[in-house]
Amino acid sequence: MPSPAARPAFLFLNVLVVATCGLVYELLAGAVASYILGDSVTQFSLVIGLYLSAMGVGAFLSRFVERPSARFIEVELIVAFVGGISAPVLFAAFATTAAFSVLLYGIVVMVGMFVGLELPLLMRILEGRLEFKEVVSRVLTFDYVGALAASLLFPLLLVPALGLVRTSLVTGIANAGVGIWGSYLLAQELTPRERRRARALGWGLIVFLALGVTQAGRLTSWSEEILYDDPVIFAKSSRYQRIVVTHKHGGFQLFLDGNLQFSSLDEYRYHEALVHPAIATLPRPPRSVLILGGGDGLAVRELLKHPSVAEVTLVDLDPAMTALGRDFPLLVSLNGGSLRDPRVHVRNEDAFVFLRENQRRFDLVIVDFPDPNNFHLGKLYTRYFYRLLSRALGEDGVAAVQSTSPLLSRRSFWCIVETMRAAELQVRPYQIQLPSFSQWGFVLAKNAPFAEPTTLPRVPLRFLSDDGMPSLFRFSPDIAEVPSEVNRFDNQVLVRTYEAEWRALGK
């Protein structure tokens, strides 16, 4: 046990751990909410607002608390329990009850209130040991450093290595450890009974939460079986996203963060439409191709049908996604082993940064990003991004951009088209019927005016045909163009529009 003179320094370390754990719980709640409910901007905004407000309530209530040393340890153990079980309880609640939102925000408020109690209690404990200005300065310094630690550890280490459920449980163990540690640091301010009770409860919590860690995989699998309509056959949390593959009779489906990316039953329609009309627009067969996104290798499969293609550069942020496309047997069978082809060069980096630093020009650029459902993805649909895209196009080069559904998110689709026009690209929007997603839209783009393609390259195709080409570029009245704003960095109007449209659909 540290000497009385050293106790303030150790208590400041407690502040660091407390602040780190508190913010991790907040980030967990936001991540679980956006994963299950979607609408990530709204969910994180609500979680952060409620959490900070609840901290204010807790700080106010601290004035009524007597014997701060004993109460601080009790608060730590309560936070360890509630925060530690938060993610497992929320996943289980989504699978079994309709009151998920009530439980979610209730946990956020409860954790926020108790975390808000902690700092005032610690400051009162330190009162008399140091000058008041030193207490305030150091407590707040360690509090902010803890927030920084949590903001770095959560996305870079905890979630990729442990997943959301284990992160919750492990953070609870750390909180319980602080409670036990405090029972030694503050032993002189506690009665023998309080010391024994705190240590017994703390160790009991650690054992309980550790058992939860050992069962986290089962809980996650069970909750995902409920979340998805079909059995989960693969699941992995990467640094960037949750990757899930489900299986049903006759095919399989890929989900990223709960959003369907493709079904093996009809993905060929999407990928033929993404690749071949663009090639049909070129005056000569393509040799150099850039793919942004598309780590599943399915667009690459379509490209490699063309013998003229000598080099494909695939830029996908997530190495876990490209590893799945290269190694997962079902996907390798579907993409024809395209990511193992020596002509394909995979680069795991941010497509935005790649384009900004790129000096090459390509005959063809395929843009196959997920829909713009958050600000990180929204930057890949901005005017500035499309200006970078136009710079990467060689003479007579063409780009094909997946552009969400003109039926389900009509304003979003035409916002993308208008944004590309604002980047001084010449565009030709088109659409197809895709059973897994309803109607789906794309945009062809060049740096000079061009005509709609009318004939397709002579490669094996299951969906597209010369006879059907004109219909791709015709839009019925219910999906026809509507006035749209330009998506820029400083407004991110596309993300807000997209979320509003999908929220209106109840998705």
mmCIF file of N, CA and C in Angstrom, residues 90 93-94 96-105:
data_model
loop_
_atom_site.group_PDB
_atom_site.id
_atom_site.type_symbol
_atom_site.label_atom_id
_atom_site.label_comp_id
_atom_site.label_asym_id
_atom_site.label_seq_id
_atom_site.Cartn_x
_atom_site.Cartn_y
_atom_site.Cartn_z
ATOM 1 N N LEU A 90 -27.476 -5.081 -23.961
ATOM 2 C CA LEU A 90 -28.125 -4.413 -25.080
ATOM 3 C C LEU A 90 -28.302 -5.361 -26.263
ATOM 4 N N ALA A 93 -31.036 -7.687 -25.269
ATOM 5 C CA ALA A 93 -32.332 -7.009 -25.242
ATOM 6 C C ALA A 93 -32.885 -6.819 -26.643
ATOM 7 N N PHE A 94 -32.026 -6.509 -27.583
ATOM 8 C CA PHE A 94 -32.509 -6.333 -28.947
ATOM 9 C C PHE A 94 -33.118 -7.630 -29.478
ATOM 10 N N THR A 96 -34.631 -9.903 -27.678
ATOM 11 C CA THR A 96 -35.723 -10.465 -26.890
ATOM 12 C C THR A 96 -36.812 -9.483 -26.500
ATOM 13 N N THR A 97 -36.604 -8.176 -26.667
ATOM 14 C CA THR A 97 -37.596 -7.209 -26.208
ATOM 15 C C THR A 97 -37.719 -6.060 -27.192
ATOM 16 N N ALA A 98 -38.915 -5.442 -27.193
ATOM 17 C CA ALA A 98 -39.145 -4.279 -28.045
ATOM 18 C C ALA A 98 -38.699 -2.981 -27.372
ATOM 19 N N ALA A 99 -38.269 -3.066 -26.117
ATOM 20 C CA ALA A 99 -37.914 -1.860 -25.349
ATOM 21 C C ALA A 99 -36.424 -1.568 -25.422
ATOM 22 N N PHE A 100 -35.788 -1.901 -26.551
ATOM 23 C CA PHE A 100 -34.342 -1.719 -26.662
ATOM 24 C C PHE A 100 -33.929 -0.270 -26.448
ATOM 25 N N SER A 101 -34.607 0.661 -27.095
ATOM 26 C CA SER A 101 -34.211 2.072 -26.995
ATOM 27 C C SER A 101 -34.317 2.576 -25.567
ATOM 28 N N VAL A 102 -35.384 2.188 -24.865
ATOM 29 C CA VAL A 102 -35.554 2.614 -23.470
ATOM 30 C C VAL A 102 -34.389 2.103 -22.623
ATOM 31 N N LEU A 103 -34.033 0.839 -22.808
ATOM 32 C CA LEU A 103 -32.931 0.267 -22.048
ATOM 33 C C LEU A 103 -31.609 0.937 -22.407
ATOM 34 N N LEU A 104 -31.391 1.172 -23.700
ATOM 35 C CA LEU A 104 -30.159 1.813 -24.152
ATOM 36 C C LEU A 104 -29.963 3.158 -23.472
ATOM 37 N N TYR A 105 -30.961 4.033 -23.591
ATOM 38 C CA TYR A 105 -30.792 5.375 -23.047
ATOM 39 C C TYR A 105 -30.827 5.365 -21.526
#
